[in-house]
Short mmCIF file of C-alpha atoms in Angstrom, two decimals:
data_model
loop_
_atom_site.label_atom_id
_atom_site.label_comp_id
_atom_site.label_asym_id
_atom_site.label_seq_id
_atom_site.Cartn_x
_atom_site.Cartn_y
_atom_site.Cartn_z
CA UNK Z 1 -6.55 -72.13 94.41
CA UNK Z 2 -9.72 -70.24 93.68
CA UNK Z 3 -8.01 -66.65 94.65
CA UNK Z 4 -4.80 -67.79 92.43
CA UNK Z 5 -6.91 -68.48 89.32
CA UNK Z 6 -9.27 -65.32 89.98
CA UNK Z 7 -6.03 -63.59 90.33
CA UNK Z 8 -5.09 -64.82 86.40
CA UNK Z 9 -8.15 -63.82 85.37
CA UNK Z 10 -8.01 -60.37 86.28
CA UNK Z 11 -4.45 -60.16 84.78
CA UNK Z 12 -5.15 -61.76 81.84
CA UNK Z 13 -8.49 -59.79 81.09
CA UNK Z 14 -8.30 -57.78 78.20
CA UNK Z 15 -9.38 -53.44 78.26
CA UNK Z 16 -12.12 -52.97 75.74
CA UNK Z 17 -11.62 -49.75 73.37
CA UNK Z 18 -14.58 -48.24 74.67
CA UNK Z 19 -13.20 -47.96 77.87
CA UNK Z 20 -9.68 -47.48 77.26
CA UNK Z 21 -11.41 -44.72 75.01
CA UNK Z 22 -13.34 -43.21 77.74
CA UNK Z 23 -9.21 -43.25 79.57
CA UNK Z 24 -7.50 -41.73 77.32
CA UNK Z 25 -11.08 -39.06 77.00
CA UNK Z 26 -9.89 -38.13 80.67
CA UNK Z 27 -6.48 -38.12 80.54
CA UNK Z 28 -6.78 -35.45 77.41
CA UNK Z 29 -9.25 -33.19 79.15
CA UNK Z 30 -7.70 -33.24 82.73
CA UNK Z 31 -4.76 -31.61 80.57
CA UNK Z 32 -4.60 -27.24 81.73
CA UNK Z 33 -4.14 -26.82 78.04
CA UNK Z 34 -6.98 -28.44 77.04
CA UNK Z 35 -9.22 -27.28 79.14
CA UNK Z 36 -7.92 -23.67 78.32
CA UNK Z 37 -8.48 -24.27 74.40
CA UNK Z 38 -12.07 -25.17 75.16
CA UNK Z 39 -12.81 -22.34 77.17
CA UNK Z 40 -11.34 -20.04 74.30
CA UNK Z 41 -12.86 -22.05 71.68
CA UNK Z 42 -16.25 -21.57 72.95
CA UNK Z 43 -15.81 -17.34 74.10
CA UNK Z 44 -13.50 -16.05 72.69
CA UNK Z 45 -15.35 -15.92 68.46
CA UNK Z 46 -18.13 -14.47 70.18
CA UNK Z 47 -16.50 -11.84 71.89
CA UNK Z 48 -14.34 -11.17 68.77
CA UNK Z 49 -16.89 -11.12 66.53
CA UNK Z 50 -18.89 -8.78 68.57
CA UNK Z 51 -16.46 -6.41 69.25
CA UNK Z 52 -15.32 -6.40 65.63
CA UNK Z 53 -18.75 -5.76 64.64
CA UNK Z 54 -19.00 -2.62 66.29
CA UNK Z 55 -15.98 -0.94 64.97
CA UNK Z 56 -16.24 1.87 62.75
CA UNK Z 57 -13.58 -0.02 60.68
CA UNK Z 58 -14.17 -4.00 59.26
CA UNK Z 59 -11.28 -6.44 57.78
CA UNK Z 60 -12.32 -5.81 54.56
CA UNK Z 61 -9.21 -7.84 53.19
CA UNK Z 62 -11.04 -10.84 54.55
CA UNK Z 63 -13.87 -12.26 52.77
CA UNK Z 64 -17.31 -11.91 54.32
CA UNK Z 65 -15.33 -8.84 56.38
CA UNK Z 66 -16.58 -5.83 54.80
CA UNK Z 67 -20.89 -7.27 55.85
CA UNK Z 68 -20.35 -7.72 59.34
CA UNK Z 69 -22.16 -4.31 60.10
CA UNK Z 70 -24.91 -5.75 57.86
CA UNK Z 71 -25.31 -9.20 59.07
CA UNK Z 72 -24.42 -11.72 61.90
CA UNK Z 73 -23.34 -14.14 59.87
CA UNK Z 74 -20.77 -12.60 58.32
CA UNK Z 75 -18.78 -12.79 61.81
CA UNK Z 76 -18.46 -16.80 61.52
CA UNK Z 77 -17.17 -16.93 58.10
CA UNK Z 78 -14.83 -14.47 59.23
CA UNK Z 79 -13.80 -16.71 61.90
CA UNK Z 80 -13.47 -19.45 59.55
CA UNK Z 81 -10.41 -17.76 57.64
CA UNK Z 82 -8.95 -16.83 59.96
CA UNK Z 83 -9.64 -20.58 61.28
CA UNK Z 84 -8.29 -22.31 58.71
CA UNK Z 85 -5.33 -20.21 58.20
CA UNK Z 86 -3.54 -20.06 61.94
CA UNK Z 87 -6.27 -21.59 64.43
CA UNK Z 88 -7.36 -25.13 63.42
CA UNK Z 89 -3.61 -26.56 62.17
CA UNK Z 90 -2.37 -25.18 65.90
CA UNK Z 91 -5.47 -26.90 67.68
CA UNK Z 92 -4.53 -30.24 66.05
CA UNK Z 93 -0.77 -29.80 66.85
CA UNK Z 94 -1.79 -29.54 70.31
CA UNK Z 95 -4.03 -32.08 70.80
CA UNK Z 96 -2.48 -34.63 68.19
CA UNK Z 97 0.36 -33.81 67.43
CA UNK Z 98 1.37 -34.17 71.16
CA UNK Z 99 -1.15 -37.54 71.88
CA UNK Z 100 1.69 -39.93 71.38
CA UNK Z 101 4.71 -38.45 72.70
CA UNK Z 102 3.55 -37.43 75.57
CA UNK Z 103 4.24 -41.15 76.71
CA UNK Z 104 7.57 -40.88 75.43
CA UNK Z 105 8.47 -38.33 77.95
CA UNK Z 106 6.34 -39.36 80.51
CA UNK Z 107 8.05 -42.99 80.33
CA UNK Z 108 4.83 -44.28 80.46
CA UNK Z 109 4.38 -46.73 77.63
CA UNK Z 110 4.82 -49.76 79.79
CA UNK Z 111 2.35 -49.07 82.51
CA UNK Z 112 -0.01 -48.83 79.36
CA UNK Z 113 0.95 -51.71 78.11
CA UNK Z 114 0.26 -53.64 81.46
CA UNK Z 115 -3.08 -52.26 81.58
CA UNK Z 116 -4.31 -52.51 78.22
CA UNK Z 117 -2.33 -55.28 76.74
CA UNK Z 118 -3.16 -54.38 73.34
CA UNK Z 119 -0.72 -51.49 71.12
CA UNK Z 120 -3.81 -51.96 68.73
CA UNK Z 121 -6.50 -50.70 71.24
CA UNK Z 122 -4.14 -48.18 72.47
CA UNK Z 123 -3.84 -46.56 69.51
CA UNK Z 124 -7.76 -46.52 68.86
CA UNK Z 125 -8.46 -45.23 72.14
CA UNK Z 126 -5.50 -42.82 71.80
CA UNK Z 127 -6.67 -41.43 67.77
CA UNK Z 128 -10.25 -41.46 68.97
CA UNK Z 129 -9.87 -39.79 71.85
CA UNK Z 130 -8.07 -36.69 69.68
CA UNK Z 131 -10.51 -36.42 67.37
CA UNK Z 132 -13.44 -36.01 69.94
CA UNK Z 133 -11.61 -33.14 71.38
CA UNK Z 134 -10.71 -31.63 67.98
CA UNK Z 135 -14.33 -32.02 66.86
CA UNK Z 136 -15.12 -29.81 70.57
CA UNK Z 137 -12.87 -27.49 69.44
CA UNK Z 138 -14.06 -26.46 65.88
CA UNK Z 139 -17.62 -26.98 67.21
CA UNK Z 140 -16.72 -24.29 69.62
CA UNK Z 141 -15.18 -21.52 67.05
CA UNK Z 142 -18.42 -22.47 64.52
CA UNK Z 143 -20.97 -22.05 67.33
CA UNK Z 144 -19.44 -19.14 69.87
CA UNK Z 145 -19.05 -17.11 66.61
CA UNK Z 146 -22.50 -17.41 65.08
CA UNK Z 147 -24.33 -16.25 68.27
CA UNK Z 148 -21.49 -13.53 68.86
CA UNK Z 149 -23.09 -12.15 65.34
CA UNK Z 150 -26.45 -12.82 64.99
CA UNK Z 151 -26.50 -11.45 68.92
CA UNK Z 152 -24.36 -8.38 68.08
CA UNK Z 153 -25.42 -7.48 65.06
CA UNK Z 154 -28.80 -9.42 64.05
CA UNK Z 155 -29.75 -12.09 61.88
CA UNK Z 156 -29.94 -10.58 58.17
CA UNK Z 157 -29.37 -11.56 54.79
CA UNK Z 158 -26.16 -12.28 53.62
CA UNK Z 159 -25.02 -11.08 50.23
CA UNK Z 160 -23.09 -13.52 48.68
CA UNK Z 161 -19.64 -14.07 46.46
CA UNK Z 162 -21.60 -13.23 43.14
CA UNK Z 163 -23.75 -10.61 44.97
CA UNK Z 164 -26.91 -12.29 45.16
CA UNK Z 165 -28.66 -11.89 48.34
CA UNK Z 166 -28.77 -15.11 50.71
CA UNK Z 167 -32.34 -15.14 53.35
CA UNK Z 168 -30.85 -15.67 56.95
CA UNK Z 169 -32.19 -19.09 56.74
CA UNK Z 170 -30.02 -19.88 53.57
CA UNK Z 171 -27.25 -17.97 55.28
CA UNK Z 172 -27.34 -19.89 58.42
CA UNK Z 173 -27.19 -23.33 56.57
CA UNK Z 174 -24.42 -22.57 54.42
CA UNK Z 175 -22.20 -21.26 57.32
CA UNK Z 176 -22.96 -24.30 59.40
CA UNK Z 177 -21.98 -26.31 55.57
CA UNK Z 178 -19.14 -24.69 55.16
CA UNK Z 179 -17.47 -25.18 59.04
CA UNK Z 180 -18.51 -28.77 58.34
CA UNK Z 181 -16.67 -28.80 55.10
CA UNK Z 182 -13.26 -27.84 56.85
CA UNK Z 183 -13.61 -30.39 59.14
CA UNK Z 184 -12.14 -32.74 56.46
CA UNK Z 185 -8.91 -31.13 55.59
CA UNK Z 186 -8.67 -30.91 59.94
CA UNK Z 187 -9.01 -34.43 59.98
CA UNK Z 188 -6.11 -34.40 57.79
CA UNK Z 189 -3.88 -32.31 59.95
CA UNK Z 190 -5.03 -34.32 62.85
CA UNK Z 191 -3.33 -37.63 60.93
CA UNK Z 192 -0.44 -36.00 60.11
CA UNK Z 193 0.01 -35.31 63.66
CA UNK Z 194 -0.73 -38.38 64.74
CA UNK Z 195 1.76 -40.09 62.77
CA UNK Z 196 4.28 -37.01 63.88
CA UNK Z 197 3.81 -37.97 67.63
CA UNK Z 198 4.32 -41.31 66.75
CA UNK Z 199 7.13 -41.23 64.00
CA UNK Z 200 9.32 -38.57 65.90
CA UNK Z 201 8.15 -39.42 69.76
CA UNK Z 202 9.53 -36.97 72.49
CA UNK Z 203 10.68 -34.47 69.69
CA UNK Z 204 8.92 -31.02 69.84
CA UNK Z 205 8.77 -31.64 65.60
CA UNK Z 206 6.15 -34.36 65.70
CA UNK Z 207 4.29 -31.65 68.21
CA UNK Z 208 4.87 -28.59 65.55
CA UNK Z 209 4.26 -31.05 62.29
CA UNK Z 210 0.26 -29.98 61.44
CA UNK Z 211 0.99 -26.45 61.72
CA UNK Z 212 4.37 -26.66 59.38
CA UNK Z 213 2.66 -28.76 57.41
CA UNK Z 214 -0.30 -26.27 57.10
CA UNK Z 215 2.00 -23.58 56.70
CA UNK Z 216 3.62 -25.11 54.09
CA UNK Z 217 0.15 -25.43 51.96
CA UNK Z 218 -0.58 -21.63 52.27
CA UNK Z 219 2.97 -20.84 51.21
CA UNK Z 220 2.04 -22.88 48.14
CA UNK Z 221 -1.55 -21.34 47.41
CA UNK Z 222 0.25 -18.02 47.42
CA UNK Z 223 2.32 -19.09 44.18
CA UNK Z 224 1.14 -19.49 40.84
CA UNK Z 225 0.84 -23.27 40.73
CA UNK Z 226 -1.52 -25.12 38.00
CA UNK Z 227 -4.56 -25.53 39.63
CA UNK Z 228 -4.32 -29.31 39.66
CA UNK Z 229 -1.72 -29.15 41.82
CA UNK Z 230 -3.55 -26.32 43.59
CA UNK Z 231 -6.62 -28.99 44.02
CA UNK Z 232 -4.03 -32.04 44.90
CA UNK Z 233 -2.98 -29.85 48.45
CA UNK Z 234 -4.82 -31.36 51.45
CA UNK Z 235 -5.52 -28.04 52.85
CA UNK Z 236 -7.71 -26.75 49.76
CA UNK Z 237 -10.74 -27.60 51.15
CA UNK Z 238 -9.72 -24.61 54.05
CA UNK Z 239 -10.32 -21.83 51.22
CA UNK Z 240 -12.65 -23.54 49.01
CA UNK Z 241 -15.72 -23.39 50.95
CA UNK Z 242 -16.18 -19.90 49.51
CA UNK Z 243 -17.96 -21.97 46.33
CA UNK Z 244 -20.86 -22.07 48.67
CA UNK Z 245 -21.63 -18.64 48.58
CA UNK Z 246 -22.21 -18.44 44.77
CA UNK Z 247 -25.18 -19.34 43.04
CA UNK Z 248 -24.92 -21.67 41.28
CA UNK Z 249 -22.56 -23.21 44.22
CA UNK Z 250 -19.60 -23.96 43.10
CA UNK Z 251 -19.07 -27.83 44.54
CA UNK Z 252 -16.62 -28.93 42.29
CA UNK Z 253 -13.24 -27.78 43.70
CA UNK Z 254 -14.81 -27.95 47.26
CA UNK Z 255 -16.02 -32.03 46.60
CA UNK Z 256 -12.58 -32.33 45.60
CA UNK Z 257 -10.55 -30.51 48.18
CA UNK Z 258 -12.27 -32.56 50.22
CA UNK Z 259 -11.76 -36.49 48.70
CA UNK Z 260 -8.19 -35.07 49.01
CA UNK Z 261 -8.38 -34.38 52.88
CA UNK Z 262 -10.04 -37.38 53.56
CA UNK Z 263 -8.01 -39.74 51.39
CA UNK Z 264 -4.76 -37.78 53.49
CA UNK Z 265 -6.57 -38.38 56.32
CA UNK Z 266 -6.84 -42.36 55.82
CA UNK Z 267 -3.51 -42.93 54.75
CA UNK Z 268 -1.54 -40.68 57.83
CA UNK Z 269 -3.40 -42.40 60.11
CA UNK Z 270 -3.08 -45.69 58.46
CA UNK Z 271 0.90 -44.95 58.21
CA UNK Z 272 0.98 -43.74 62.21
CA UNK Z 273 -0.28 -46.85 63.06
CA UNK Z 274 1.99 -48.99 61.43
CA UNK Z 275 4.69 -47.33 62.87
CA UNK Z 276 2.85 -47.78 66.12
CA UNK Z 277 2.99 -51.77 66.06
CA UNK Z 278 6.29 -51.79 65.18
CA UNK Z 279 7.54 -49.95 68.20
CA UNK Z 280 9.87 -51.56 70.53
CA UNK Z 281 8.22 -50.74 73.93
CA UNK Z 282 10.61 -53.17 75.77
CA UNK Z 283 13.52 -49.73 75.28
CA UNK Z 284 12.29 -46.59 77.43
CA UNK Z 285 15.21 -44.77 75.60
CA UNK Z 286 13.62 -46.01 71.87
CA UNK Z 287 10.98 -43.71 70.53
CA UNK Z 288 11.16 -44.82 66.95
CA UNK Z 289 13.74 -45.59 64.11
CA UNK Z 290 14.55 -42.70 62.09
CA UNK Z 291 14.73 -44.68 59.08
CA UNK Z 292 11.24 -46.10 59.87
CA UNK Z 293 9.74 -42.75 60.53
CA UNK Z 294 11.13 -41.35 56.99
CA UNK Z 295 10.18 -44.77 54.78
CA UNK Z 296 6.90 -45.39 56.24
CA UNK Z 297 5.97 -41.83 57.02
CA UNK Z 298 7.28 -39.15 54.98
CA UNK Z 299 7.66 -40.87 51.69
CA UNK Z 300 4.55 -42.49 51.50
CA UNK Z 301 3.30 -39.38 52.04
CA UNK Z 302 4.87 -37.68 49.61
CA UNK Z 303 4.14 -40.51 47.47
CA UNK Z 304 0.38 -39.92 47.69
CA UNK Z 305 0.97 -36.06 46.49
CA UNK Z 306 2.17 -36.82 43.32
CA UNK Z 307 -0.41 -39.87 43.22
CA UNK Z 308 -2.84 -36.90 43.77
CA UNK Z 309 -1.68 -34.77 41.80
CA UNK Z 310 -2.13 -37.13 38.69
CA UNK Z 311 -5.29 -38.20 39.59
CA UNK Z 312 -6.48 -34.50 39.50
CA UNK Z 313 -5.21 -33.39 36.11
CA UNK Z 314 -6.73 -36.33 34.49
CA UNK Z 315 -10.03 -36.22 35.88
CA UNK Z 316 -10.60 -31.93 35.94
CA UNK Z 317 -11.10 -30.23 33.05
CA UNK Z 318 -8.86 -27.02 34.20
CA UNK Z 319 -5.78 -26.13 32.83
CA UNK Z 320 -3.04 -23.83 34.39
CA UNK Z 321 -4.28 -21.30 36.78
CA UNK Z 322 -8.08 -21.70 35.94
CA UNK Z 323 -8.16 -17.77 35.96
CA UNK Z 324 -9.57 -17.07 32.12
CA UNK Z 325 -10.26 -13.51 30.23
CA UNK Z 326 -14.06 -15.01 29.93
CA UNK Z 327 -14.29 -16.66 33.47
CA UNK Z 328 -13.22 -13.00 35.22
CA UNK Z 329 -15.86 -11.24 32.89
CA UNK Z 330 -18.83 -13.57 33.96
CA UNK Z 331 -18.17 -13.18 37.27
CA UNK Z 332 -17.83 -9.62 37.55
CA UNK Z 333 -20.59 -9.14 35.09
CA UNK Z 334 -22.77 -11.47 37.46
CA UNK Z 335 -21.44 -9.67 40.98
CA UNK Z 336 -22.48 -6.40 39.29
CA UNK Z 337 -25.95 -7.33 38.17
CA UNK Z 338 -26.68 -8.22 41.57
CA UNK Z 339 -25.34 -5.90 43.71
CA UNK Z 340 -26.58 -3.17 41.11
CA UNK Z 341 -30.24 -4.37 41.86
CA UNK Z 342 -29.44 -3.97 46.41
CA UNK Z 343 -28.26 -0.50 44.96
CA UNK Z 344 -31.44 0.57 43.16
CA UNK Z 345 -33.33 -0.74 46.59
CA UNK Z 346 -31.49 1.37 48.24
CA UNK Z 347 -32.25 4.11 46.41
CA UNK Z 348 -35.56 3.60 46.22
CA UNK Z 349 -35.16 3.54 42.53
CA UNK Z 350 -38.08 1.06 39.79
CA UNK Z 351 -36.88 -2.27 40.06
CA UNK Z 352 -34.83 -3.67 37.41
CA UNK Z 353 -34.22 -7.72 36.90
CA UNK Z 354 -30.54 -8.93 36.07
CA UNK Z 355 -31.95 -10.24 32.21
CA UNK Z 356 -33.54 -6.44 32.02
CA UNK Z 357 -30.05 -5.05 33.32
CA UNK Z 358 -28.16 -7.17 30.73
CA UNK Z 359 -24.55 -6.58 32.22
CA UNK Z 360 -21.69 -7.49 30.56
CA UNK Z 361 -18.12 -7.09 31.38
CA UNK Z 362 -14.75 -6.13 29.60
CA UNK Z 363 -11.79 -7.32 31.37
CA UNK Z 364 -7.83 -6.98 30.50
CA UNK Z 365 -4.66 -7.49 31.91
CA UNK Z 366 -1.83 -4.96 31.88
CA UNK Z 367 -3.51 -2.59 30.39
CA UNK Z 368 -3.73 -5.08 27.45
CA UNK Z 369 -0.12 -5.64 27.20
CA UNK Z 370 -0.07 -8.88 28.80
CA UNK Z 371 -2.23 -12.28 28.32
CA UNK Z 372 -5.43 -11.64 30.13
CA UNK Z 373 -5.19 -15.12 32.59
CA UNK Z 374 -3.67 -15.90 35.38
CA UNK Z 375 -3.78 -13.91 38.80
CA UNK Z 376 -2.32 -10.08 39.66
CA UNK Z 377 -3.75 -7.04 40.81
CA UNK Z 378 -3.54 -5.61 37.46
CA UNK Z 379 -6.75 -6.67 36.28
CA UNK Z 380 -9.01 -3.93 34.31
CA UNK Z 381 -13.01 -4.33 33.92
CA UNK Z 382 -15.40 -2.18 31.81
CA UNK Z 383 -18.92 -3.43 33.04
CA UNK Z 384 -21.94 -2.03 30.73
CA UNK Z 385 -25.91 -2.66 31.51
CA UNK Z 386 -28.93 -0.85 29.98
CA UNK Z 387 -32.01 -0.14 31.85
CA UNK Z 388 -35.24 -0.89 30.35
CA UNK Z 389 -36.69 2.60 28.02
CA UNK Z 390 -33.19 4.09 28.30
CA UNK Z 391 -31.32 3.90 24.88
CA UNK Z 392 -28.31 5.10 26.61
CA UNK Z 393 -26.07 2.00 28.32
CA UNK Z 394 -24.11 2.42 31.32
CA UNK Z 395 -20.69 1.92 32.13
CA UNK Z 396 -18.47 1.56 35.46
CA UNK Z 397 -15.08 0.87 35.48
CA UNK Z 398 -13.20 -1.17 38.36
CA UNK Z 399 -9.86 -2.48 38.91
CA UNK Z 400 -9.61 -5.80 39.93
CA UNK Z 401 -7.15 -7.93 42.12
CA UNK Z 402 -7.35 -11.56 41.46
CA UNK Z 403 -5.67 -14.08 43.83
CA UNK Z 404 -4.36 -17.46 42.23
CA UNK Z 405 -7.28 -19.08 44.74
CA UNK Z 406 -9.71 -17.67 41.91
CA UNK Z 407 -10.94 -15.06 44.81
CA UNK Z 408 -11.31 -11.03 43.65
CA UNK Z 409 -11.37 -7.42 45.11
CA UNK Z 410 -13.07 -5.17 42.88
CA UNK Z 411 -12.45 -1.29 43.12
CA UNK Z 412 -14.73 0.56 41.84
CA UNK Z 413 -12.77 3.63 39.47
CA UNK Z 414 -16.15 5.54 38.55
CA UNK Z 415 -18.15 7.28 37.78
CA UNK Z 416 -18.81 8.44 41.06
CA UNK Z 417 -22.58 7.95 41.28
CA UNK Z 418 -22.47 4.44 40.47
CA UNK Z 419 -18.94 2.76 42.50
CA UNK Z 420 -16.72 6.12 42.67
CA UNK Z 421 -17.85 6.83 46.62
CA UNK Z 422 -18.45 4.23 49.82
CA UNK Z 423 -21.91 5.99 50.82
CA UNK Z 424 -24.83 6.65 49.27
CA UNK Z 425 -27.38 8.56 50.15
CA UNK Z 426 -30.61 6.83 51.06
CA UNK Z 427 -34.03 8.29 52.44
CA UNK Z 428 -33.32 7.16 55.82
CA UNK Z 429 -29.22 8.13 55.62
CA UNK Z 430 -25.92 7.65 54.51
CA UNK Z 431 -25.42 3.84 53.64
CA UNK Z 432 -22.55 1.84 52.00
CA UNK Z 433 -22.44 1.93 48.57
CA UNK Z 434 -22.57 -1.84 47.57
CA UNK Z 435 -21.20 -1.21 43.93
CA UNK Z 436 -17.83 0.72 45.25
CA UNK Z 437 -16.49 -2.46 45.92
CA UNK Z 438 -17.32 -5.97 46.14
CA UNK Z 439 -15.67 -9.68 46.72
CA UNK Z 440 -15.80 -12.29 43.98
CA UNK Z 441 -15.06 -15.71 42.93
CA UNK Z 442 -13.52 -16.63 39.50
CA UNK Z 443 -14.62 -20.70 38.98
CA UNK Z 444 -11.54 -22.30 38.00
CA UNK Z 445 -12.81 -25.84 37.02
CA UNK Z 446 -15.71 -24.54 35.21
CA UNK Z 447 -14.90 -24.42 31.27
CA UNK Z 448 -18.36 -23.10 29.45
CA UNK Z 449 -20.64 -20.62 29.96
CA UNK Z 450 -23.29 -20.77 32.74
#
């Protein structure tokens, strides 16, 4: 009698979260695949970002790119591009996009079921357990790629989007800032592939639905959309960590990019487990109603877009692209200022101060044919500065490629001792000529001058 009712007890007993938690933990890391994306995670930015580092040649289409002979902290934020574009929306396919419906195939849901006895704490254990091993991941990529730098190539100032000049200590806390800014709109991926695995079971979709979905969100950055609708994307927060790097920071579109993540975030996972409780485990052969999967799942979802989307245009005070006549000139008159000051230290030249240099920039579209706004690579800039006890002004001329992201190349078109050669000459040799040409950042929220 005593054994029988012991026996009940053990059967009936309930498996806390924590350590179905600390299951599900194991079960994820005991995976090859895993355990391979950790590895890489935590080597393979260093070694890049050494190696890179000692080329002759830098990605100087990527931003931070062109600085990583000059600092080691320009290798993370490399990383974190390149991150945010391709790397992060695979990891979170991988690990949850595939969480879910690996039981599906496996035929395993019933076993679970026994041991558990609770879809609820399944799930927990099941979207915790993910997001621990997505959090190892982009901890990896931040961490392996800052001390592949700093080791490779030393830890120096940073100059920043607007050319003023960031103290490794300032450098090193807005790097670390701006990984932990994109872990919002990864948190979002994650969801969406946790309500793929679920919605879509032993399909390879619900396993390939964070990176489409991320795919998806560049394809739309690349067009000219309003900038509400721009902000309203649950990847924005990816790119717009570049606001950092500008001083003032811009916070604005980053604070929103990511209220939008995490509000995506909430509501996927919210969705997924909905869908979850209303499984019928009972059928090995049933891994979700179609029907179910497209009016809890993708609806809602894109529901909460256009939800988003109003919400954003009502409470920002930017209007179409964001990219202004007067928002490109401050911005290249600012850049210039600064990086006109690291030139005049490099040539050993008097100091000047940015309010002595007084630069102010000239910029048209088209050759003035066309309505200076909106993004294209046919941006024109006339920047003029005077020094101090020079009548004379200066002028430099650079052609400018703006992206509809508010980012800019500038190309320096002369005269040739001020941005019309890479080197200059210093008193201890050739060096890069920080004026020839230089990243940017066009603020697309902010309406009045700074």
């Amino acid at each position: 009698m005593t054994a029988t009712i012991a026996a009940d007890r053990v059967v009936g007993a309930r498996v806390s979260v924590a350590r179905s938690y600390r299951f599900e933990l194991v079960k994820l890391v005991s995976q090859w695949r895993i355990r391979l994306l950790v590895l890489l995670c935590w080597t393979a930015p260093a070694l890049f970002v050494a190696a890179v580092s000692q080329q002759s040649s830098l990605p100087v289409d990527t931003l931070f790119g062109r600085w990583m002979h000059a600092t080691g902290w320009a290798g993370p934020l490399v990383t974190l591009g390149f991150a945010g574009t391709w790397a992060l929306p695979l990891l979170t396919s991988v690990v949850a996009g595939d969480v879910f419906a690996s039981e599906d195939r496996l035929g395993t849901w019933r076993h679970l079921l026994v041991a558990v006895r609770s879809p609820r704490r399944i799930f927990a254990a099941k979207a915790l357990s993910s997001l621990t091993v997505i959090l190892l991941l982009v901890a990896g990529l931040a961490c392996s790629s800052a001390v592949g730098g700093v080791v490779a190539v030393g830890n120096q100032p940073l100059v920043g989007l607007d050319g003023h000049l960031l103290t490794p200590s300032d450098a090193a806390g807005m790097t670390m800032l701006a990984w932990a800014c994109v872990l919002a709109p990864t948190l979002a991926l994650a969801a969406v592939g946790l309500l793929g695995s679920v919605a879509l079971g032993r399909s390879p979709m619900g396993l390939l639905l964070p990176a489409l979905v991320a795919l998806a969100m560049q394809l739309a950055q690349m067009l000219p959309l309003p900038v509400t609708v721009r902000l309203a994307l649950p990847g924005y927060a990816f790119i717009a960590w570049n606001g950092l790097f500008t001083s003032p920071p811009q916070l604005g579109r980053l604070l929103i990019g990511i209220v939008v993540s995490l509000v995506w975030a909430v509501t996927a996972t919210a969705l997924a487990y909905m869908l979850f409780l209303r499984r019928d485990f009972t059928n090995l052969t049933d891994d979700g109603s179609a029907r179910r999967a497209v009016t809890l799942g993708a609806l809602p979802l894109v529901g909460l877009l256009a939800v988003t989307v109003g919400v954003v245009a009502v409470a920002s005070p930017a209007t179409g692209s964001g990219i202004e006549q007067d928002k490109v000139q401050r911005s290249v008159a600012t850049a210039f200022s600064h990086l006109y000051r690291m030139q005049t230290r490099q040539l050993n030249r008097p100091d000047v101060t940015e309010a002595q240099l007084r630069a102010t920039a000239t910029c048209n579209k088209g050759g003035g044919k066309l309505a200076a706004e909106g993004p294209g690579n046919d941006w024109r800039c006339v920047v003029t500065w005077h020094l101090p006890d020079v009548e004379a002004a200066g002028s430099a001329i650079y052609q400018l490629d703006v992206t509809p992201d508010g980012r800019f190349v500038a190309d320096g078109d002369g005269p040739k001792e001020v941005n019309g050669y890479f080197l200059v000459r210093t008193s201890t040799g050739d060096a890069p000529n920080p004026l020839w040409q230089f990243d940017g950042n066009v603020e697309l929220l902010h309406t009045t001058k700074g």
